Tab-separated table of C-alpha atoms in Angstrom:
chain	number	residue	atom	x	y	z
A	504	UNK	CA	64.170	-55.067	118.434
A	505	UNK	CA	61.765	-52.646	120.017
A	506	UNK	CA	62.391	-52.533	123.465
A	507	UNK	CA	63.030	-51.036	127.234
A	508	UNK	CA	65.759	-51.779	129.075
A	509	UNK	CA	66.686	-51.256	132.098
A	510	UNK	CA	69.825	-51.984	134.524
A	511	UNK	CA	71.065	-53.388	136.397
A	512	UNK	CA	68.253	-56.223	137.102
A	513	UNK	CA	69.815	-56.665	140.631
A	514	UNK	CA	71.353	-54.244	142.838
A	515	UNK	CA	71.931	-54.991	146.948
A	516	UNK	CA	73.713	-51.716	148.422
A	517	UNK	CA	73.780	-50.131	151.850
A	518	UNK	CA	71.614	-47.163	152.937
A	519	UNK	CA	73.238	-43.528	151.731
A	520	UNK	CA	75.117	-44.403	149.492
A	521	UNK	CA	73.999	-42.958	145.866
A	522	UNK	CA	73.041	-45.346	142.881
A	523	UNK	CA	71.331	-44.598	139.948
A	524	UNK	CA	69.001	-47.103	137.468
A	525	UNK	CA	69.910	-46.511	133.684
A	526	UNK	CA	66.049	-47.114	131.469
A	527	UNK	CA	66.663	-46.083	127.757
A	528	UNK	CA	63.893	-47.179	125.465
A	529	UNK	CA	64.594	-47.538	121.345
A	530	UNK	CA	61.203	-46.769	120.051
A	531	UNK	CA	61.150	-42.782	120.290
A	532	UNK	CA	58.319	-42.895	123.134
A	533	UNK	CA	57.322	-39.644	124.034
A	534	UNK	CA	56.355	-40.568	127.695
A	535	UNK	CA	58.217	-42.500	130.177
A	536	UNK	CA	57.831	-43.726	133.398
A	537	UNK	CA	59.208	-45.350	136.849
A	538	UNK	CA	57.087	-47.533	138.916
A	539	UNK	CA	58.107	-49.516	142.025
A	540	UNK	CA	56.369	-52.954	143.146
A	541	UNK	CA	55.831	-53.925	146.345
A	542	UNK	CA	53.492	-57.104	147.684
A	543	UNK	CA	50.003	-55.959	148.129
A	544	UNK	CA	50.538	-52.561	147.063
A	545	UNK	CA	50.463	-53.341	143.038
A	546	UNK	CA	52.269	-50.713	141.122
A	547	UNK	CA	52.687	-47.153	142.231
A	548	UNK	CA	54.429	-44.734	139.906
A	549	UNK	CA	57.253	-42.598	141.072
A	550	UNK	CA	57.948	-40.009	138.614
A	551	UNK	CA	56.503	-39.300	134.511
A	552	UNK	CA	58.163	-37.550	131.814
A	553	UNK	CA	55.623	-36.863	128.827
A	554	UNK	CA	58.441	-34.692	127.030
A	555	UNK	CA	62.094	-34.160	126.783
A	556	UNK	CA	63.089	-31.477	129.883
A	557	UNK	CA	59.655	-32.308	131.158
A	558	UNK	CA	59.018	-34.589	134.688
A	559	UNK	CA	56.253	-34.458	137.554
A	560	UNK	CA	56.114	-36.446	140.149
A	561	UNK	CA	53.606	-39.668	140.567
A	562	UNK	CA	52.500	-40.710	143.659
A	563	UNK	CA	55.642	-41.910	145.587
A	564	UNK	CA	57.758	-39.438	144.435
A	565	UNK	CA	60.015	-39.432	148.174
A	566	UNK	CA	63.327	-40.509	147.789
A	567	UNK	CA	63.789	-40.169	143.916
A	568	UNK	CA	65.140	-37.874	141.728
A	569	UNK	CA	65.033	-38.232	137.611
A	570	UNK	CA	66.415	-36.674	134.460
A	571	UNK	CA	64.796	-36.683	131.023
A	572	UNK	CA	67.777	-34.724	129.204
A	573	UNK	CA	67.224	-37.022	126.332
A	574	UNK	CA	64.344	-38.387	124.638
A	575	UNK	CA	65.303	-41.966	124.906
A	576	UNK	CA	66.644	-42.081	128.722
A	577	UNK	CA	65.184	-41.484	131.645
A	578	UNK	CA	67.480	-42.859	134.998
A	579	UNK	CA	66.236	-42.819	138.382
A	580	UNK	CA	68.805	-41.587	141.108
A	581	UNK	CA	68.550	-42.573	144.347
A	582	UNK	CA	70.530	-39.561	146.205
A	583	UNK	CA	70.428	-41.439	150.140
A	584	UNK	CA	68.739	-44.931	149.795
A	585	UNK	CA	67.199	-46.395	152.680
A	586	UNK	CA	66.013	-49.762	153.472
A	587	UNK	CA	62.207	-48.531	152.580
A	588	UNK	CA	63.208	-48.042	149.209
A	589	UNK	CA	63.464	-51.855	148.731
A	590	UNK	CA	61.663	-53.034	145.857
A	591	UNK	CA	61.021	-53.852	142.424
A	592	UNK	CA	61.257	-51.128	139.771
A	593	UNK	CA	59.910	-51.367	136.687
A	594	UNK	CA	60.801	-48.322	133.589
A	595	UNK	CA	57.805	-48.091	131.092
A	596	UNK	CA	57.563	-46.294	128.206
A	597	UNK	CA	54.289	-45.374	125.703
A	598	UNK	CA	54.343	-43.637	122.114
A	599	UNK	CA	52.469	-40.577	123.296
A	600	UNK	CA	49.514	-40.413	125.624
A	601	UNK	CA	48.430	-37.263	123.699
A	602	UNK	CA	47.754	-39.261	120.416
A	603	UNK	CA	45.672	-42.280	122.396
A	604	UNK	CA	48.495	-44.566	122.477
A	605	UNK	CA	48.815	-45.111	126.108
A	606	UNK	CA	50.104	-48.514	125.503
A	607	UNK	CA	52.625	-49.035	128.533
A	608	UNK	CA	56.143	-50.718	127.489
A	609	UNK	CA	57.508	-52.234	130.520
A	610	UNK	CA	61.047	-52.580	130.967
A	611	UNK	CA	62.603	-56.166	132.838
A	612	UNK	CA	62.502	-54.831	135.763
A	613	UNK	CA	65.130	-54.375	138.720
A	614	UNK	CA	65.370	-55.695	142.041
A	615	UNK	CA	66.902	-53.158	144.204
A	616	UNK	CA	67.725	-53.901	148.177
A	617	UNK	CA	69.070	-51.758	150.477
A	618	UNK	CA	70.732	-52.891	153.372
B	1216	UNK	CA	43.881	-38.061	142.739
B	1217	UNK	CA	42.664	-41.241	141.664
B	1218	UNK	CA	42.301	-44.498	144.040
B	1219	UNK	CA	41.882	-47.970	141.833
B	1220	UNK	CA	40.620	-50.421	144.120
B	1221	UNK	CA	40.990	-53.866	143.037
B	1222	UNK	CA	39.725	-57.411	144.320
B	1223	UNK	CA	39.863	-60.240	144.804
B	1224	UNK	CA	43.575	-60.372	145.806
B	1225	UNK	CA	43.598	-63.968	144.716
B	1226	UNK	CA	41.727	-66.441	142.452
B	1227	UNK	CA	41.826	-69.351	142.044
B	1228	UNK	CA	39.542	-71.574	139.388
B	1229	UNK	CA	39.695	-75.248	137.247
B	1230	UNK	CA	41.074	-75.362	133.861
B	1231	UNK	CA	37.941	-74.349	131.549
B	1232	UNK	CA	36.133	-72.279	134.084
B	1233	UNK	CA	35.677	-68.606	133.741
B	1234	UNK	CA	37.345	-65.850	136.098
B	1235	UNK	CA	36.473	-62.795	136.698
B	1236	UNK	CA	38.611	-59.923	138.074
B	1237	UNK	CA	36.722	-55.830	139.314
B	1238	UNK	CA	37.943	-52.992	139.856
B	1239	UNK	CA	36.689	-49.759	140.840
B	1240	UNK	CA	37.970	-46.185	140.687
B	1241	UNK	CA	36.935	-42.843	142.143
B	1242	UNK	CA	37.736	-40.078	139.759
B	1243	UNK	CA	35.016	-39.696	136.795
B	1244	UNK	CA	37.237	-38.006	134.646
B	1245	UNK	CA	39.637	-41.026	134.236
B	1246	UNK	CA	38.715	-42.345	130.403
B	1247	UNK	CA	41.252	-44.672	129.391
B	1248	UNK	CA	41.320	-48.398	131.548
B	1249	UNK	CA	44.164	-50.909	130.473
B	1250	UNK	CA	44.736	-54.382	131.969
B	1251	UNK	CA	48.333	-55.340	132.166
B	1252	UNK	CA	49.743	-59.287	132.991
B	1253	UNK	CA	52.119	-60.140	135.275
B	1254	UNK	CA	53.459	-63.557	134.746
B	1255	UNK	CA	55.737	-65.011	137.168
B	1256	UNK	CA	59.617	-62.950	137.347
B	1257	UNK	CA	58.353	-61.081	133.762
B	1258	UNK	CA	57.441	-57.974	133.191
B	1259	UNK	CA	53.752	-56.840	133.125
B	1260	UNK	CA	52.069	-56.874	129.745
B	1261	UNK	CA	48.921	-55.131	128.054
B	1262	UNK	CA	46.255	-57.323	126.925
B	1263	UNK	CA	43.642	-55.418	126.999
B	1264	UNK	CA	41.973	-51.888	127.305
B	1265	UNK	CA	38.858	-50.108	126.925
B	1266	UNK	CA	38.086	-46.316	126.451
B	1267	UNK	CA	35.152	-44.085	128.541
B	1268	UNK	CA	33.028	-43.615	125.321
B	1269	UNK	CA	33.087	-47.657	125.022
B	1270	UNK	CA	30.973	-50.404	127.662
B	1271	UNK	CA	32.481	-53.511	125.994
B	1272	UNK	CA	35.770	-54.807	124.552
B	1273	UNK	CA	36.342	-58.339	123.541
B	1274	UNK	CA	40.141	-59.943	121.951
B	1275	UNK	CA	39.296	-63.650	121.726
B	1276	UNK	CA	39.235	-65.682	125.597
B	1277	UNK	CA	39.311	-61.945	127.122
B	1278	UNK	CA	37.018	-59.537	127.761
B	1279	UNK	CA	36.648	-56.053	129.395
B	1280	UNK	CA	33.299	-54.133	130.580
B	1281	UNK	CA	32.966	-50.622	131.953
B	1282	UNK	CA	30.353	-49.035	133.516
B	1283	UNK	CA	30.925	-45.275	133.616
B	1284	UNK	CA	28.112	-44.664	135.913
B	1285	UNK	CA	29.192	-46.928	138.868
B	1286	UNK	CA	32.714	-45.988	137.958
B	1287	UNK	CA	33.344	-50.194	137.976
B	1288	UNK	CA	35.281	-51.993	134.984
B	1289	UNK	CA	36.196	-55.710	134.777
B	1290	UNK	CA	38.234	-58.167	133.267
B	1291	UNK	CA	36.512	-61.766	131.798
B	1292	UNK	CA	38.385	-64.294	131.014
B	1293	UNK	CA	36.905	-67.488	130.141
B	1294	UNK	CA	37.761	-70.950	129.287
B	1295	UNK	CA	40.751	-70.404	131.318
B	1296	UNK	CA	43.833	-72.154	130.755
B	1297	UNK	CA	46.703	-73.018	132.820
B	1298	UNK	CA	49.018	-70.138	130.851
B	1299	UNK	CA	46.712	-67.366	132.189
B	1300	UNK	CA	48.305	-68.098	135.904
B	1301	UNK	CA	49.674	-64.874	136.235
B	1302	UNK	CA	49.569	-61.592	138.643
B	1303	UNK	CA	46.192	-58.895	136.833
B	1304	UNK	CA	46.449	-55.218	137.396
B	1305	UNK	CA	43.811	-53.110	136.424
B	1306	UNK	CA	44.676	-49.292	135.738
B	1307	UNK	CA	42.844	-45.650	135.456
B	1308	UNK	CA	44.317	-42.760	133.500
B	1309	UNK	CA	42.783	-39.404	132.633
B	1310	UNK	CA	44.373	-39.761	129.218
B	1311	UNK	CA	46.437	-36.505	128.294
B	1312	UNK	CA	49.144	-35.707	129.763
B	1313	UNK	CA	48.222	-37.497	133.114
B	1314	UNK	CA	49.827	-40.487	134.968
B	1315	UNK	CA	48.826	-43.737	135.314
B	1316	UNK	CA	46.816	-45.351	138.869
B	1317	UNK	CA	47.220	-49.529	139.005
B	1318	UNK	CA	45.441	-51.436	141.200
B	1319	UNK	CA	46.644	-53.757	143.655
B	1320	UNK	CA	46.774	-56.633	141.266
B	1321	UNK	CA	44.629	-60.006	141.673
B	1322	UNK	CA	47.051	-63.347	141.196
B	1323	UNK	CA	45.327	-66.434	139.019
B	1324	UNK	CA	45.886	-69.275	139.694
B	1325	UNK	CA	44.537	-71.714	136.937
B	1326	UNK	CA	44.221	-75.389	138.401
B	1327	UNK	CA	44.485	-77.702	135.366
């Protein structure tokens, strides 16, 4: 089944200490993604990847660190969380924006706190 | 960069009624404007998008207008039903290689 997943759906840890959220997608996407949710702010995006090797930050990139050493993951490391990184993530994933499918694959989403 | 404003925040409307969702956004380079649904603890979806070189998209219930000019695009959505509740974000992209800019997201509520 075609999909993105993402873990772990729930995480509560306390600030500094280092976690990272694991988003691998089976459909050999070109371009993934890492959004966070928070109320009445919709979705913001944190970092892209359109390529292997190749990431730029979105608009919240503070905080957040990612990888894109393979074509299928792309984690998101939080080196120091702090409590203003609580939220909900979301991972997406699209075929290739470069070929006019922009078609966003979200992943389940997880629900990170930071005590 | 790009700023997607969208409104209203909340909407609520009778089983059968129409609803209609706007959004606007500032860059006039942006050519690519999906809608994505949010349904309660899921995961957003796409149901719908239009392109800059198009003004009209329909799929059924839903459709989606854009008017390149006053930089506006909306979703319509009519005969609603109670199973199009859900959380609506809009979203701008200048295509290639560029990132994505949601709105704030509008929640439906659909009173049967």
């Amino acid at each position: 089944e075609a999909q993105v997943t993402q873990n772990p759906r729930y995480l509560i840890t306390v600030t500094g200490k280092k976690l990272t959220v694991t988003c691998s997608q089976n459909m050999n996407h070109e371009y993934m993604s890492w959004y966070r949710q928070d109320p009445g702010l919709g979705l913001r995006q944190i970092y892209y990847s359109m390529n292997v090797e190749v990431t730029d930050k979105g608009d919240v990139p503070e905080g957040y660190k990612v990888s894109r050493k393979e074509k299928r993951n792309f984690p998101l490391i939080l080196e120091s969380p702090s409590p203003n990184q609580t939220s909900l993530y979301f991972c997406a994933s699209s075929l290739s924006l470069s070929l006019k499918s922009e078609k966003l694959f979200f992943g389940s989403g997880t629900q990170l706190s930071v005590l | 960069g790009e700023n997607v404003e969208q409104h209203p925040s909340t909407l609520s409307v009778q089983e059968g009624d129409s609803a209609v969702i706007k959004c606007t956004y500032s860059d006039s380079a942006s050519n690519y404007f999906p809608w994505y649904k949010q349904e309660l603890g899921k995961r957003p979806q796409l149901i719908i998008d239009i392109r800059s070189n198009v003004g009209e998209k329909k799929d059924q219930r839903i459709a989606v207008t854009l008017n390149k000019t006053a930089k506006h695009f909306s979703l319509h959505i009519t005969e609603t039903q109670p199973e199009d509740s859900a959380v609506y974000f809009c979203a701008a992209s200048l295509g290639t290689g560029n990132q994505f800019y949601f709105g704030t997201g509008t929640s439906l509520t659909v009173i049967p």
